[in-house]
PDB file of C-alpha atoms in Angstrom:
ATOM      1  CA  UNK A 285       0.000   0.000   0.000  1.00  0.00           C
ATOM      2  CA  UNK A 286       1.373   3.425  -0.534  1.00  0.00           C
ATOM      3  CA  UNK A 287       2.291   5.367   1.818  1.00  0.00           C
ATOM      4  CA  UNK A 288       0.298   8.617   2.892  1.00  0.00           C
ATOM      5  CA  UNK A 289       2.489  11.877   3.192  1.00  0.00           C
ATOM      6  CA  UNK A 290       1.655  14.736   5.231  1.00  0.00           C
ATOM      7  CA  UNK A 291       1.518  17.134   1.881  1.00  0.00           C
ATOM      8  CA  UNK A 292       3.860  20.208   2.687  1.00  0.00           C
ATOM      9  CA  UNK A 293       2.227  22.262  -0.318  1.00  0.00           C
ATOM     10  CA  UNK A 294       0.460  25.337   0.582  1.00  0.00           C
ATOM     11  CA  UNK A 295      -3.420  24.942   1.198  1.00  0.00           C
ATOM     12  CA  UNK A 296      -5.397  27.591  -0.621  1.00  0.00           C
ATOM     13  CA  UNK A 297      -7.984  29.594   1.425  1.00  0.00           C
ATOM     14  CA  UNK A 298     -10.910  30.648   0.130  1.00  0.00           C
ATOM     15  CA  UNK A 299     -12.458  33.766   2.413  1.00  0.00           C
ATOM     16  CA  UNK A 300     -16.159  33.496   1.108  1.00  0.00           C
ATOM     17  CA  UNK A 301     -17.236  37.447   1.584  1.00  0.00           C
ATOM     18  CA  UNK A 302     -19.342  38.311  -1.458  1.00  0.00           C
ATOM     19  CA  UNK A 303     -23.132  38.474   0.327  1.00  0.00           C
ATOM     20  CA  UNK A 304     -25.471  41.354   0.912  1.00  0.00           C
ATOM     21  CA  UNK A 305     -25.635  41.091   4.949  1.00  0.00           C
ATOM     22  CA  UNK A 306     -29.147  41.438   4.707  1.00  0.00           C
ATOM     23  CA  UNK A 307     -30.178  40.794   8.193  1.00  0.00           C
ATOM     24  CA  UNK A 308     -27.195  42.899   9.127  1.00  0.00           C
ATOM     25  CA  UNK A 309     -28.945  46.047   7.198  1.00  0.00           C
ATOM     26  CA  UNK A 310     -24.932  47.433   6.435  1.00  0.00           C
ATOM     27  CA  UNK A 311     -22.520  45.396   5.152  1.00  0.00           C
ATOM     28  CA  UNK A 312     -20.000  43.157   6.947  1.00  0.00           C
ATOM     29  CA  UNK A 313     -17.380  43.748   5.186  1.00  0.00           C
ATOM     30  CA  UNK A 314     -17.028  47.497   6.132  1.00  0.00           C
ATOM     31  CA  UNK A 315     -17.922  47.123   9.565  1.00  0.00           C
ATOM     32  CA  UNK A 316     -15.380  48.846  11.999  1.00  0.00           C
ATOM     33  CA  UNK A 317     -13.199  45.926  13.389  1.00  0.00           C
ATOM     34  CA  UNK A 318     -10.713  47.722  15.722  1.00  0.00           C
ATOM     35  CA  UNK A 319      -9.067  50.643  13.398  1.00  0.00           C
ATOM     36  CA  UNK A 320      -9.618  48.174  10.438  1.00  0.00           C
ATOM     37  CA  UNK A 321     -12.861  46.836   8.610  1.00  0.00           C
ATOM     38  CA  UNK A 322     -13.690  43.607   9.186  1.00  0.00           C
ATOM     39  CA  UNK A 323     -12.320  42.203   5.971  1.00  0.00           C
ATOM     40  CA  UNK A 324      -8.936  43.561   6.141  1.00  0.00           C
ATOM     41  CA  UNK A 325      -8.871  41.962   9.863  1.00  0.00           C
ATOM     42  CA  UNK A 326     -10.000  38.883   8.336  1.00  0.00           C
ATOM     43  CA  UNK A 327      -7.692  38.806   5.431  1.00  0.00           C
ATOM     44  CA  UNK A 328      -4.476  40.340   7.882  1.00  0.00           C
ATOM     45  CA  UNK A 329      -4.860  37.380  10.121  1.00  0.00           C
ATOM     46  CA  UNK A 330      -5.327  34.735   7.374  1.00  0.00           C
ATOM     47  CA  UNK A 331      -2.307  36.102   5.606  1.00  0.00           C
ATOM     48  CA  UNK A 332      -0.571  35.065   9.212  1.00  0.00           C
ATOM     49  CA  UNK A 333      -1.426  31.345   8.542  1.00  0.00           C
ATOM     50  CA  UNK A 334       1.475  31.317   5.404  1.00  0.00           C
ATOM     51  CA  UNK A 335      -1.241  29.938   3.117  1.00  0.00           C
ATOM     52  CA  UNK A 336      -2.484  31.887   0.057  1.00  0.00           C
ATOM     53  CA  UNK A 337      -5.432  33.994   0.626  1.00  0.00           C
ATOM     54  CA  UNK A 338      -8.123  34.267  -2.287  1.00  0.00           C
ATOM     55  CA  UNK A 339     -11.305  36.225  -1.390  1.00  0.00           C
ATOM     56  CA  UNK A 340     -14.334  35.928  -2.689  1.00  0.00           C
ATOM     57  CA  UNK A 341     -16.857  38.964  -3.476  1.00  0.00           C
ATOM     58  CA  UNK A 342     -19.852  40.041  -4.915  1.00  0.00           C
ATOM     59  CA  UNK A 343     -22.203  42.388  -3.378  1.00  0.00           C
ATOM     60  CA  UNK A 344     -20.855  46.066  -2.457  1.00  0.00           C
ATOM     61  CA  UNK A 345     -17.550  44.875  -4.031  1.00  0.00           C
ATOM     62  CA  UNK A 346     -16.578  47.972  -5.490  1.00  0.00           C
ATOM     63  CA  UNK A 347     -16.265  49.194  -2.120  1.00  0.00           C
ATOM     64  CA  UNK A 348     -14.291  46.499  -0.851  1.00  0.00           C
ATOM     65  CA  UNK A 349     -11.967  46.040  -3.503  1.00  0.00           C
ATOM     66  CA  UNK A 350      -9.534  49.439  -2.950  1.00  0.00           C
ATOM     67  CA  UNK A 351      -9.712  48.597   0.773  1.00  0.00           C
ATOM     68  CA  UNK A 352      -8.010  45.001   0.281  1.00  0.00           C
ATOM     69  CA  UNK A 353      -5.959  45.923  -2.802  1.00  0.00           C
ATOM     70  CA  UNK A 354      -2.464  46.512  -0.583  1.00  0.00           C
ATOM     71  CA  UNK A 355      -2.657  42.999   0.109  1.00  0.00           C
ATOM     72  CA  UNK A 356      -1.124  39.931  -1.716  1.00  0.00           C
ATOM     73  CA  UNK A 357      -4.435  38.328  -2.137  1.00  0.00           C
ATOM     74  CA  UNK A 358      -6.503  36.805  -4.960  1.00  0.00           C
ATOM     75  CA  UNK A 359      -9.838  38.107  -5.600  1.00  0.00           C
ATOM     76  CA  UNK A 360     -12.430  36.115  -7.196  1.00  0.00           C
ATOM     77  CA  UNK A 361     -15.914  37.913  -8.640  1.00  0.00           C
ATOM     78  CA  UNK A 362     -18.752  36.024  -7.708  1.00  0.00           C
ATOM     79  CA  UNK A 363     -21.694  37.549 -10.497  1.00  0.00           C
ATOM     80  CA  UNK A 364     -24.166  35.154  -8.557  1.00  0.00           C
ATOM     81  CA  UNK A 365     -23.949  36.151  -5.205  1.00  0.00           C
ATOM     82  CA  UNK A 366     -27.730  36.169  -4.856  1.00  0.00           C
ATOM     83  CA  UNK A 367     -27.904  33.082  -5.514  1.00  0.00           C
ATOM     84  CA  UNK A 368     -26.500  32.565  -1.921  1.00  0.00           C
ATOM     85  CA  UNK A 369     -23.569  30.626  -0.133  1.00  0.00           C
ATOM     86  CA  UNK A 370     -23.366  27.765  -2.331  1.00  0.00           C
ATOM     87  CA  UNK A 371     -22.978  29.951  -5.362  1.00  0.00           C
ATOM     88  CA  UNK A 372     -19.895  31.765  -3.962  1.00  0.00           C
ATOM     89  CA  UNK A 373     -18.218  28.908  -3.001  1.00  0.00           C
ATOM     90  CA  UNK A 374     -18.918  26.767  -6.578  1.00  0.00           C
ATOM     91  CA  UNK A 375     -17.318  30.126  -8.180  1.00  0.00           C
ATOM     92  CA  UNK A 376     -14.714  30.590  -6.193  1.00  0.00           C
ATOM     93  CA  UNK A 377     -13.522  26.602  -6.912  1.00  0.00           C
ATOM     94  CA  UNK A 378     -13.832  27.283 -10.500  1.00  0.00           C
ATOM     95  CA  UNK A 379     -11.817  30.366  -9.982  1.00  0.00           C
ATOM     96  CA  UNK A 380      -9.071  28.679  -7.743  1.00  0.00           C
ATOM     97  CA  UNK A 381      -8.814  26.197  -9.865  1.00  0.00           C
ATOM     98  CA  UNK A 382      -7.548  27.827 -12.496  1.00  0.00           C
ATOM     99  CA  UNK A 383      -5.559  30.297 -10.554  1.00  0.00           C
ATOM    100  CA  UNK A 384      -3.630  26.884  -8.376  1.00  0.00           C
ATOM    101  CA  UNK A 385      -4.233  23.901 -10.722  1.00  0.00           C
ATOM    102  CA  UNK A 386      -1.884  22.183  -8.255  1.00  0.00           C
ATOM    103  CA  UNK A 387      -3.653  22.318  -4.838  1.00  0.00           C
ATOM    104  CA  UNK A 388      -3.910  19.473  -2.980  1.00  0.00           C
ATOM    105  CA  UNK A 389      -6.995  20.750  -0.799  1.00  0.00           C
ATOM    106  CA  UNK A 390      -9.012  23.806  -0.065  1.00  0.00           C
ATOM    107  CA  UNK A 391      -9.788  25.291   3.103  1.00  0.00           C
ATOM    108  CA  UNK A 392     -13.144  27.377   3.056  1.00  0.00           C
ATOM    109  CA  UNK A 393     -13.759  30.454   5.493  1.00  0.00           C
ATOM    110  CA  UNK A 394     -16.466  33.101   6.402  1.00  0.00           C
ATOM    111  CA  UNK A 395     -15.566  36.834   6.930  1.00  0.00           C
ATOM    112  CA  UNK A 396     -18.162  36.346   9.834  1.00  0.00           C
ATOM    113  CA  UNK A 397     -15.738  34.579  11.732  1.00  0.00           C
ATOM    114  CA  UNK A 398     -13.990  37.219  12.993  1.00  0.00           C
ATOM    115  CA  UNK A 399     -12.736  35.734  16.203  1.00  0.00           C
ATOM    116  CA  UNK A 400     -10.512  32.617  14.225  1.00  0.00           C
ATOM    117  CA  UNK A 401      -7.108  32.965  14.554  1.00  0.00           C
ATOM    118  CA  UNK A 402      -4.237  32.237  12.139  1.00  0.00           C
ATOM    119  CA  UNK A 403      -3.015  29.247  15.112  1.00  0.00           C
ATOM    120  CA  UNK A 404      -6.287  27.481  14.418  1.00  0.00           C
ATOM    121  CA  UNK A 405      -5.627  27.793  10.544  1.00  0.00           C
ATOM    122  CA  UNK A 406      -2.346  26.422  10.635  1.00  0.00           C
ATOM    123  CA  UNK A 407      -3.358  23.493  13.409  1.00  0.00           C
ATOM    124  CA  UNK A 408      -5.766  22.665  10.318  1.00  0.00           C
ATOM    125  CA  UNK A 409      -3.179  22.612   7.637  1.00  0.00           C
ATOM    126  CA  UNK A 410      -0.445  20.782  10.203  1.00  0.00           C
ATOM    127  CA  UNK A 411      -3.628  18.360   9.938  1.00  0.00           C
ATOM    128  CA  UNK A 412      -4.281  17.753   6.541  1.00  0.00           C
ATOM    129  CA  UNK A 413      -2.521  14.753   4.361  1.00  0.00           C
ATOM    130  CA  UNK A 414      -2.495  15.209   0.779  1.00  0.00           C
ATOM    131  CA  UNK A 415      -4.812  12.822  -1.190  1.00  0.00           C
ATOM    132  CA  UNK A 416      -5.873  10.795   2.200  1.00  0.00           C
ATOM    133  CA  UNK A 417     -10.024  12.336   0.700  1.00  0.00           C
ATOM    134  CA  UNK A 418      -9.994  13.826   4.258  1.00  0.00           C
ATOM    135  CA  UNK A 419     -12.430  16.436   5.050  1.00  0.00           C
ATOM    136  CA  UNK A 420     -10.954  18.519   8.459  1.00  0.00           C
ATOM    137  CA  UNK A 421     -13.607  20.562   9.840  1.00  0.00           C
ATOM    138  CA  UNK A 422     -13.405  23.520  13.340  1.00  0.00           C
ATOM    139  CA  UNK A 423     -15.300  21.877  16.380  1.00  0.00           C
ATOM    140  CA  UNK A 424     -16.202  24.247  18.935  1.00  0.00           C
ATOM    141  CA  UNK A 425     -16.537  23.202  22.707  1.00  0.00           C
ATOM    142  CA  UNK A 426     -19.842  22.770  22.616  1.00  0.00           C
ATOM    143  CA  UNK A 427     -19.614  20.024  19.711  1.00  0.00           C
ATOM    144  CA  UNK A 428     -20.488  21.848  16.571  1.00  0.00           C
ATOM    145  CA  UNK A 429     -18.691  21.446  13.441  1.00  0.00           C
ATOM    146  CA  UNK A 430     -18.371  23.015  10.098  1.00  0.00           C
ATOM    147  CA  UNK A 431     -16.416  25.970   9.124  1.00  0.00           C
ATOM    148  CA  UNK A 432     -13.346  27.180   8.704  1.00  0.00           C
ATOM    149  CA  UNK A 433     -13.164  23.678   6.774  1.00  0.00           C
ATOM    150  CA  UNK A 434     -10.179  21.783   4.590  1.00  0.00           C
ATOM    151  CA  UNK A 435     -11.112  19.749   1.594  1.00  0.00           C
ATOM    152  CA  UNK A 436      -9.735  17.238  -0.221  1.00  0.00           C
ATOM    153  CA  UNK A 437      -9.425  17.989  -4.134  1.00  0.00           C
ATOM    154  CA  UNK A 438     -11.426  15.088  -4.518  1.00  0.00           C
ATOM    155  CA  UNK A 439     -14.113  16.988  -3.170  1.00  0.00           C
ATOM    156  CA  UNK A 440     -13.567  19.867  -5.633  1.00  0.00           C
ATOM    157  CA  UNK A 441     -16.078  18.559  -8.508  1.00  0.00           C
ATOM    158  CA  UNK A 442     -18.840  18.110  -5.742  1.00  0.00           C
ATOM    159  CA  UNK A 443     -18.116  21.784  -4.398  1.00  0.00           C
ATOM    160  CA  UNK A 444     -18.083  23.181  -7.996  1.00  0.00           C
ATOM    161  CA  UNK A 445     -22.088  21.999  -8.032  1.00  0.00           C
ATOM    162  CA  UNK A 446     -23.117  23.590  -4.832  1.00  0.00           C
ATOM    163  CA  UNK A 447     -26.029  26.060  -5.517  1.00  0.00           C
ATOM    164  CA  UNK A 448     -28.615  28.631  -3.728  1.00  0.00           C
ATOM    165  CA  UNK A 449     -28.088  29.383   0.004  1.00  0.00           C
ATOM    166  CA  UNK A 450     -26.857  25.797   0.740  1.00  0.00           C
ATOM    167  CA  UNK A 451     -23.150  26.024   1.695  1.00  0.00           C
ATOM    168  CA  UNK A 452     -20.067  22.816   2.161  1.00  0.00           C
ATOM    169  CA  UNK A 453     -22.369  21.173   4.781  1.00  0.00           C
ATOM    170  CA  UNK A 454     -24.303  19.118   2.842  1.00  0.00           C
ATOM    171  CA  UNK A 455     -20.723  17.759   1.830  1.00  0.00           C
ATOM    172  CA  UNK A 456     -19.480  17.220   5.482  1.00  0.00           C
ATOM    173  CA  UNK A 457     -23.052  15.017   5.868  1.00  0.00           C
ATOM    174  CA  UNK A 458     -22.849  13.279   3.001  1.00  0.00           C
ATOM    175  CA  UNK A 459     -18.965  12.174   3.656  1.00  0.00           C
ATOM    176  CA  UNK A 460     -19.650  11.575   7.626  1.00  0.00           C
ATOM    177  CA  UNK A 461     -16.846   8.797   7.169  1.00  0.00           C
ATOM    178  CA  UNK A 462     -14.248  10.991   5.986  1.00  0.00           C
ATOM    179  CA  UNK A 463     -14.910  13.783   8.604  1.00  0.00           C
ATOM    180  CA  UNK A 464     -12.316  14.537  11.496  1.00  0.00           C
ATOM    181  CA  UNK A 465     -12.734  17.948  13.534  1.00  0.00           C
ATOM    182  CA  UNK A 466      -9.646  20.404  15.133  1.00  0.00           C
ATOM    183  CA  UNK A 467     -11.291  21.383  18.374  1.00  0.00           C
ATOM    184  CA  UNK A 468     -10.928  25.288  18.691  1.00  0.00           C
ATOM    185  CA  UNK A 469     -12.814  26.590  22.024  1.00  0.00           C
ATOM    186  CA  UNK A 470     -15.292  29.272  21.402  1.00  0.00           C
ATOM    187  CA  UNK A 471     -13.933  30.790  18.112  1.00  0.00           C
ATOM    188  CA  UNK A 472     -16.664  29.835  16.076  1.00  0.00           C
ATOM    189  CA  UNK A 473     -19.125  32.267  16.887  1.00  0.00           C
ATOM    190  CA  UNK A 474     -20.660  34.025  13.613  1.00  0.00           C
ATOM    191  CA  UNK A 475     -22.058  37.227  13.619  1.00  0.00           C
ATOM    192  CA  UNK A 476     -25.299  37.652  11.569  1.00  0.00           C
ATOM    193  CA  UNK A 477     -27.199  40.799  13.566  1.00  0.00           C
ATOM    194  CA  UNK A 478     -25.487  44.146  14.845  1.00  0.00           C
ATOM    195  CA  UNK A 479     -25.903  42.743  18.439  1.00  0.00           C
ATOM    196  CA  UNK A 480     -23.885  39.852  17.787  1.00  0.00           C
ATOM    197  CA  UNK A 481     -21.199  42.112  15.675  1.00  0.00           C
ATOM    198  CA  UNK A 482     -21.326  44.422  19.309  1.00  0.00           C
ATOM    199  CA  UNK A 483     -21.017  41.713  21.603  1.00  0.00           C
ATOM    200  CA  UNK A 484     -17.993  39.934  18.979  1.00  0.00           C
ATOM    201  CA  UNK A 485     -16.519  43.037  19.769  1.00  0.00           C
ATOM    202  CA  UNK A 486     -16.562  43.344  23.502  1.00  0.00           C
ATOM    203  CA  UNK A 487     -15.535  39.728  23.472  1.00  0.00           C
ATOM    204  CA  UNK A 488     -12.001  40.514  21.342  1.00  0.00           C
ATOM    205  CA  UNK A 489     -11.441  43.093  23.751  1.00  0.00           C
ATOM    206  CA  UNK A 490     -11.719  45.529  21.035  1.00  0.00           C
ATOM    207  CA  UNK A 491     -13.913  48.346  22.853  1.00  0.00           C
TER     208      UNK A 491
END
């Protein structure tokens, strides 16, 4: 049997960020995060991991894009971002694909995660052996799992068809056997309403 390496290739990220922040009512990626927005702090501490960062947009892009322009990122367009979650992610494989025909995995990310750290990121990568079809996924303290998340390239025809609001989940379900979770403490916490963003804030120990 051949022998499984721990692949020592960089692991793209892909920093999904291209939605409307509806229930927000002002969007997420311009919110004040310390003397930042919240996708430069995003991007900054991604960049930290040593992994290449590509970002994902589509709604109130042309805002975003000269704020994140100093950085050594790629940014992928996402025309559907209506469409929803899935949508941004099938676009941004497509994208990535071209951009890195030679990555080994992926590892998917939401700008509403504004708490991860670039440790957890690399803990993840440390984690992840090139063409073992492993699917690495954050568990929080509590027991939930999903994202940030590393897939396999295996996976990448299967993300390419994800549609509409559904996001990778419906992946991590369907390949239960392949599964294995990084256990990160209370990082996970998303922020979809201004009292969350406030209270994300307080917690970082920003105001």
């Amino acid at each position: 049997m051949k022998k499984q390496v721990q692949s020592m290739d960089k692991i793209p990220i892909l920093l999904l960020a291209a939605g409307s922040s509806s229930r927000m009512g002002r969007p997420k990626q311009l919110l004040p995060w310390g003397k930042q927005t919240l996708i430069e702090h995003q991007i900054e501490t991604l960049l930290k991991s040593d992994q290449p960062v590509n970002v994902v947009l589509g709604a109130n892009s042309k805002a975003v894009i000269p704020l994140i322009k100093k950085f050594e990122i790629n940014v992928f367009i996402n025309k559907n971002w209506e469409k929803g979650m899935g949508s941004s992610i099938a676009s941004g494989i497509c994208q990535l694909s071209e951009k890195s025909p030679s990555a080994t995995g992926v590892l998917i990310t939401l700008l509403d995660q504004p708490l991860i750290t670039a440790t957890h990121i690399k803990k993840m990568v440390t984690g992840f052996t090139q063409g073992n079809q492993q699917i690495i996924v954050s568990q929080s303290a509590s027991g939930w799992r999903g994202v940030p998340v590393i897939f396999d390239k295996i996976y990448f025809e299967e993300l390419r068809r994800l549609d509409g609001e559904k996001g990778a989940k419906i992946l991590i379900q369907q390949h239960k056997q392949s599964v294995s979770g990084i256990a990160c403490g209370e990082i996970l916490e998303d922020m979809d309403t201004l009292e969350n963003y406030q209270e994300m804030i307080k917690k970082d120990g920003i105001i």
